[in-house]
Amino acid sequence: MYILETKNLKKSFGGVHALNDLSISFAKGKLTGIIGPNGSGKTTLVNVLTGMQAITGGAVVVGGKSLHAIRPEELPRLGITRTFQDVRLFEQMTVGDNIMVVLTARGPYAALTERSERKREERVKEVLEKVGLWEKRHQLAYNLSYGQRKLLEITRVLAMDADIILLDEPFAGLFKEMVKVIVHIIGELKAAGKTVLLIEHNMDLIRELSDHVIVMDAGGLLAEGKPDAVLARHDVIEAYLGE
Amino acid sequence: MYIPYVDIVPQLIANSVIAGAIYALIALGFNLIYGTTKFFNLAHGAVAACGAYAVFAILKTFALPVNIVVACAIGAFVAGIIGYGLERLIYRPLRRRKASNMVLMVASLGAFTALQAFIAILFTSQFQALESSGGISGAIEIYGAIITHTQVVIITCGIAIMAILAFIAKYTLFGKAVSAIKDDEEVARMVGIDTDRIIGKVFFIGSAIAGVAGILIGFDTGIEPTMGMNLLLKGTIASIIGGVGSLYGGFLGAFVLGFAENFGIWKISGEWKDAIAFVVLIVFLLVRPEGIIKK
């Protein structure tokens, strides 16, 4: 059963077709690795799926519902969340508040009067302790190290408890120990039945984590299937290495 | 030993604090809006004037039998509603059309001009007094400085509103949501913060504070339709020298400006006051463009 699909999805920037009639599907509760050379449209796909960039043509189907436009504010309702290749946190807020703020459900008048409730504080503590950032809860996000910033962004994803999670190069630039921590978190997300889309250049990690792999090239689908089979294909190797 | 000028120093300090409190009230609302939306809302000054004229309409034009505090609360509410209305009817549709901050600023200049003209049409362009027979009159003396009761209220309001805003920013989820929007509006929307609603409330609160400033100045010195421009300029200067978009920066900048202006004219004509304000602005722009409180 597919929870997320694209139907002839197009995204153009002037004359450049970043996504070119792309039709792919993501199975519910599975981790799909998305690979492809630089400029193949991977990040554009995530940006379009999360409403950060407008759809030029085609549609995105989420839970059976066809959408021709997505706005970022609709993502929580659609059960989608994401991380960014270049980490985007609320820089001038503390680590704790970065998580607290995504746990807020606001009614028309509640926002002016509601205080940080114990339930939310407990949830913040739970997720921050899980990733080892609880000790840093009073620090501004701006002051965290690169690895901790990546980790906090993934923690935000954990806190939001969305069904579909899009991870855009979560391991880029991380040292080994931090990679292990994030691999563990992704494992937990899989175990919890989340649908994960993972953009990654490290083929060992793609092999280790993916149930299914999609290879993109020039904004289109080049290949898809089981990780070992896809990564052994000659055309995939050629697209990556330019042979 | 006779020390010349010593008699005037307490009054200069008092005047500086009073001016600082007025500028702080404007700067607090201005910075709250700027910090959240990242554009210079030039209509802010005219919104302050609207608050003052709403009270004028209640107490003088219609001479409604209401308590002065109630009239002021209604005036602040009217200013808040006008600010919120501008956001809903002009700024939000423009943001939806991906308008740049420059476009928004020009639109706010249009709103400023329209509101000012509207006030002049309804209430005439002449200078008018807002004093009330049953209201705040009289004065107190502190170390030789004379401070009217209205000015005491101005200082108290300036400090109290700053404290309330600081509390909201630090301890409420609304404050945290505003901080999130300040940092990254797109991500804030993505994680489920209703940015339109929060920005609407920011406009209401910021404009209501401007309304309070307009009303208090009205009681202190009187009102005229063009009063908003001077308030806007001083509030903006205070924001810039304090740190534009920063709550504490605007507050601090307002008092720095108040002291600079009042001590600047100690030995020269009062006509120099505005010139001094702009000299301070230019010095800050040259030496510390990010303002006193640097992010």
CSV table of N, CA, C and O in Angstrom, one decimal, chain B residues 155-220:
chain,number,residue,atom,x,y,z
B,155,ILE,N,5.4,56.9,32.2
B,155,ILE,CA,6.6,56.1,32.7
B,155,ILE,C,6.1,54.7,33.2
B,155,ILE,O,6.7,53.7,32.8
B,156,THR,N,5.1,54.7,34.0
B,156,THR,CA,4.6,53.4,34.5
B,156,THR,C,4.2,52.5,33.4
B,156,THR,O,4.5,51.3,33.4
B,157,CYS,N,3.4,53.0,32.4
B,157,CYS,CA,2.9,52.2,31.3
B,157,CYS,C,4.1,51.7,30.5
B,157,CYS,O,4.1,50.5,30.1
B,158,GLY,N,5.1,52.5,30.2
B,158,GLY,CA,6.3,52.1,29.4
B,158,GLY,C,6.9,50.9,30.1
B,158,GLY,O,7.2,49.9,29.4
B,159,ILE,N,7.2,51.0,31.4
B,159,ILE,CA,7.9,49.9,32.1
B,159,ILE,C,7.0,48.7,32.2
B,159,ILE,O,7.4,47.6,32.0
B,160,ALA,N,5.7,48.9,32.6
B,160,ALA,CA,4.8,47.8,32.8
B,160,ALA,C,4.6,47.0,31.5
B,160,ALA,O,4.6,45.8,31.5
B,161,ILE,N,4.4,47.7,30.3
B,161,ILE,CA,4.2,47.0,29.1
B,161,ILE,C,5.4,46.2,28.7
B,161,ILE,O,5.3,45.1,28.2
B,162,MET,N,6.6,46.8,28.9
B,162,MET,CA,7.8,46.1,28.6
B,162,MET,C,7.9,44.8,29.4
B,162,MET,O,8.2,43.8,28.9
B,163,ALA,N,7.6,44.9,30.7
B,163,ALA,CA,7.6,43.7,31.6
B,163,ALA,C,6.6,42.7,31.1
B,163,ALA,O,7.0,41.5,31.1
B,164,ILE,N,5.4,43.1,30.7
B,164,ILE,CA,4.4,42.1,30.3
B,164,ILE,C,4.9,41.4,29.0
B,164,ILE,O,4.8,40.2,28.9
B,165,LEU,N,5.4,42.2,28.1
B,165,LEU,CA,5.9,41.6,26.8
B,165,LEU,C,7.0,40.7,27.0
B,165,LEU,O,7.1,39.6,26.4
B,166,ALA,N,7.9,41.1,28.0
B,166,ALA,CA,9.1,40.2,28.3
B,166,ALA,C,8.6,38.9,28.9
B,166,ALA,O,9.1,37.8,28.5
B,167,PHE,N,7.5,39.0,29.7
B,167,PHE,CA,7.0,37.8,30.3
B,167,PHE,C,6.3,36.9,29.2
B,167,PHE,O,6.6,35.7,29.2
B,168,ILE,N,5.5,37.5,28.4
B,168,ILE,CA,4.9,36.7,27.3
B,168,ILE,C,5.9,36.0,26.4
B,168,ILE,O,5.8,34.9,26.0
B,169,ALA,N,7.0,36.8,26.1
B,169,ALA,CA,8.0,36.3,25.2
B,169,ALA,C,8.7,35.1,25.8
B,169,ALA,O,9.0,34.1,25.1
B,170,LYS,N,8.9,35.1,27.1
B,170,LYS,CA,9.7,34.1,27.7
B,170,LYS,C,8.9,32.9,28.2
B,170,LYS,O,9.4,31.8,28.1
B,171,TYR,N,7.7,33.1,28.7
B,171,TYR,CA,7.0,32.1,29.4
B,171,TYR,C,5.8,31.5,28.7
B,171,TYR,O,5.2,30.5,29.1
B,172,THR,N,5.3,32.1,27.6
B,172,THR,CA,4.1,31.6,27.0
B,172,THR,C,4.4,30.9,25.6
B,172,THR,O,5.4,31.3,25.0
B,173,LEU,N,3.6,30.0,25.3
B,173,LEU,CA,3.8,29.3,24.0
B,173,LEU,C,3.6,30.3,22.8
B,173,LEU,O,4.1,30.2,21.8
B,174,PHE,N,2.7,31.3,23.1
B,174,PHE,CA,2.5,32.4,22.1
B,174,PHE,C,3.9,33.1,21.8
B,174,PHE,O,4.3,33.3,20.7
B,175,GLY,N,4.6,33.4,22.9
B,175,GLY,CA,5.9,34.1,22.8
B,175,GLY,C,6.9,33.2,22.1
B,175,GLY,O,7.6,33.7,21.2
B,176,LYS,N,6.8,31.9,22.3
B,176,LYS,CA,7.8,31.0,21.7
B,176,LYS,C,7.4,30.9,20.2
B,176,LYS,O,8.3,30.8,19.3
B,177,ALA,N,6.1,30.9,19.9
B,177,ALA,CA,5.7,30.8,18.5
B,177,ALA,C,6.2,32.1,17.7
B,177,ALA,O,6.6,32.0,16.6
B,178,VAL,N,6.1,33.2,18.4
B,178,VAL,CA,6.5,34.5,17.8
B,178,VAL,C,8.0,34.4,17.5
B,178,VAL,O,8.5,34.7,16.4
B,179,SER,N,8.8,33.8,18.5
B,179,SER,CA,10.2,33.7,18.3
B,179,SER,C,10.5,32.8,17.1
B,179,SER,O,11.5,33.0,16.3
B,180,ALA,N,9.8,31.7,17.0
B,180,ALA,CA,10.0,30.7,15.9
B,180,ALA,C,9.7,31.4,14.6
B,180,ALA,O,10.5,31.3,13.6
B,181,ILE,N,8.7,32.2,14.5
B,181,ILE,CA,8.4,32.9,13.2
B,181,ILE,C,9.5,33.9,12.9
B,181,ILE,O,9.9,34.1,11.8
B,182,LYS,N,10.0,34.6,14.0
B,182,LYS,CA,11.1,35.6,13.8
B,182,LYS,C,12.3,34.9,13.1
B,182,LYS,O,13.0,35.4,12.3
B,183,ASP,N,12.6,33.6,13.6
B,183,ASP,CA,13.8,32.9,13.2
B,183,ASP,C,13.6,32.4,11.8
B,183,ASP,O,14.5,32.4,10.9
B,184,ASP,N,12.5,31.7,11.5
B,184,ASP,CA,12.3,31.1,10.2
B,184,ASP,C,10.8,30.8,10.0
B,184,ASP,O,10.3,29.8,10.4
B,185,GLU,N,10.2,31.8,9.3
B,185,GLU,CA,8.7,31.7,9.2
B,185,GLU,C,8.3,30.4,8.4
B,185,GLU,O,7.3,29.8,8.7
B,186,GLU,N,9.1,30.1,7.4
B,186,GLU,CA,8.7,28.9,6.6
B,186,GLU,C,8.7,27.6,7.4
B,186,GLU,O,7.8,26.8,7.3
B,187,VAL,N,9.8,27.4,8.2
B,187,VAL,CA,9.9,26.2,9.0
B,187,VAL,C,8.8,26.3,10.1
B,187,VAL,O,8.2,25.3,10.4
B,188,ALA,N,8.5,27.5,10.6
B,188,ALA,CA,7.5,27.6,11.6
B,188,ALA,C,6.1,27.1,11.0
B,188,ALA,O,5.4,26.4,11.7
B,189,ARG,N,5.8,27.5,9.8
B,189,ARG,CA,4.6,27.0,9.2
B,189,ARG,C,4.6,25.5,9.0
B,189,ARG,O,3.7,24.8,9.2
B,190,MET,N,5.8,25.0,8.6
B,190,MET,CA,6.0,23.6,8.4
B,190,MET,C,5.7,22.7,9.6
B,190,MET,O,5.2,21.6,9.5
B,191,VAL,N,6.1,23.3,10.8
B,191,VAL,CA,6.0,22.5,12.0
B,191,VAL,C,4.6,22.7,12.6
B,191,VAL,O,4.4,22.2,13.7
B,192,GLY,N,3.7,23.4,12.0
B,192,GLY,CA,2.4,23.5,12.5
B,192,GLY,C,2.0,24.8,13.2
B,192,GLY,O,0.9,24.8,13.8
B,193,ILE,N,2.9,25.8,13.2
B,193,ILE,CA,2.5,27.0,13.8
B,193,ILE,C,1.6,27.8,12.9
B,193,ILE,O,2.0,28.0,11.7
B,194,ASP,N,0.5,28.3,13.3
B,194,ASP,CA,-0.4,29.0,12.5
B,194,ASP,C,0.1,30.5,12.4
B,194,ASP,O,-0.2,31.3,13.1
B,195,THR,N,1.0,30.7,11.4
B,195,THR,CA,1.8,31.9,11.4
B,195,THR,C,0.8,33.1,11.1
B,195,THR,O,1.1,34.2,11.6
B,196,ASP,N,-0.2,32.9,10.3
B,196,ASP,CA,-1.1,34.0,10.0
B,196,ASP,C,-1.8,34.5,11.2
B,196,ASP,O,-1.9,35.7,11.5
B,197,ARG,N,-2.2,33.5,12.0
B,197,ARG,CA,-3.0,33.9,13.2
B,197,ARG,C,-2.0,34.6,14.2
B,197,ARG,O,-2.4,35.6,14.8
B,198,ILE,N,-0.8,34.1,14.3
B,198,ILE,CA,0.1,34.6,15.3
B,198,ILE,C,0.5,36.1,14.8
B,198,ILE,O,0.5,37.0,15.7
B,199,ILE,N,0.8,36.2,13.6
B,199,ILE,CA,1.1,37.6,13.0
B,199,ILE,C,0.0,38.5,13.2
B,199,ILE,O,0.2,39.7,13.6
B,200,GLY,N,-1.3,38.1,13.0
B,200,GLY,CA,-2.4,38.9,13.3
B,200,GLY,C,-2.5,39.4,14.7
B,200,GLY,O,-2.7,40.6,15.0
B,201,LYS,N,-2.2,38.5,15.6
B,201,LYS,CA,-2.2,38.9,17.0
B,201,LYS,C,-1.0,39.8,17.4
B,201,LYS,O,-1.2,40.8,18.2
B,202,VAL,N,0.1,39.6,16.7
B,202,VAL,CA,1.2,40.5,16.9
B,202,VAL,C,0.9,41.9,16.5
B,202,VAL,O,1.2,42.9,17.1
B,203,PHE,N,0.2,42.0,15.3
B,203,PHE,CA,-0.3,43.3,14.8
B,203,PHE,C,-1.2,44.0,15.8
B,203,PHE,O,-1.2,45.2,16.1
B,204,PHE,N,-2.1,43.2,16.3
B,204,PHE,CA,-3.1,43.7,17.3
B,204,PHE,C,-2.4,44.2,18.5
B,204,PHE,O,-2.6,45.4,19.0
B,205,ILE,N,-1.5,43.4,19.1
B,205,ILE,CA,-0.9,43.8,20.4
B,205,ILE,C,0.0,45.0,20.1
B,205,ILE,O,0.0,46.0,20.9
B,206,GLY,N,0.9,44.9,19.1
B,206,GLY,CA,1.8,46.0,18.8
B,206,GLY,C,1.1,47.3,18.5
B,206,GLY,O,1.5,48.4,19.0
B,207,SER,N,-0.1,47.3,17.8
B,207,SER,CA,-0.8,48.5,17.5
B,207,SER,C,-1.5,49.0,18.7
B,207,SER,O,-1.7,50.2,18.8
B,208,ALA,N,-2.0,48.1,19.5
B,208,ALA,CA,-2.7,48.6,20.8
B,208,ALA,C,-1.7,49.3,21.7
B,208,ALA,O,-2.0,50.3,22.3
B,209,ILE,N,-0.5,48.8,21.7
B,209,ILE,CA,0.6,49.5,22.5
B,209,ILE,C,0.9,50.9,21.9
B,209,ILE,O,1.0,51.9,22.6
B,210,ALA,N,0.9,50.9,20.5
B,210,ALA,CA,1.1,52.2,19.9
B,210,ALA,C,-0.1,53.2,20.3
B,210,ALA,O,0.1,54.4,20.5
B,211,GLY,N,-1.3,52.6,20.3
B,211,GLY,CA,-2.5,53.4,20.7
B,211,GLY,C,-2.3,53.9,22.1
B,211,GLY,O,-2.6,55.1,22.3
B,212,VAL,N,-1.8,53.1,23.0
B,212,VAL,CA,-1.6,53.6,24.4
B,212,VAL,C,-0.6,54.8,24.3
B,212,VAL,O,-0.9,55.8,25.0
B,213,ALA,N,0.4,54.7,23.5
B,213,ALA,CA,1.4,55.8,23.4
B,213,ALA,C,0.7,57.0,22.9
B,213,ALA,O,0.9,58.1,23.5
B,214,GLY,N,-0.1,56.9,21.9
B,214,GLY,CA,-0.8,58.0,21.3
B,214,GLY,C,-1.7,58.7,22.3
B,214,GLY,O,-1.7,59.9,22.4
B,215,ILE,N,-2.4,57.9,23.0
B,215,ILE,CA,-3.4,58.4,24.0
B,215,ILE,C,-2.6,59.2,25.1
B,215,ILE,O,-3.0,60.3,25.4
B,216,LEU,N,-1.6,58.6,25.6
B,216,LEU,CA,-0.8,59.2,26.7
B,216,LEU,C,-0.2,60.5,26.3
B,216,LEU,O,-0.2,61.5,27.0
B,217,ILE,N,0.3,60.5,25.0
B,217,ILE,CA,0.9,61.8,24.5
B,217,ILE,C,-0.2,62.8,24.3
B,217,ILE,O,0.0,64.0,24.6
B,218,GLY,N,-1.3,62.3,23.9
B,218,GLY,CA,-2.5,63.2,23.7
B,218,GLY,C,-2.8,63.9,25.0
B,218,GLY,O,-3.0,65.2,25.0
B,219,PHE,N,-2.8,63.2,26.1
B,219,PHE,CA,-3.1,63.8,27.4
B,219,PHE,C,-2.0,64.7,27.9
B,219,PHE,O,-2.2,65.7,28.5
B,220,ASP,N,-0.7,64.4,27.5
B,220,ASP,CA,0.4,65.1,27.9
B,220,ASP,C,0.6,66.4,27.1
B,220,ASP,O,0.8,67.5,27.7
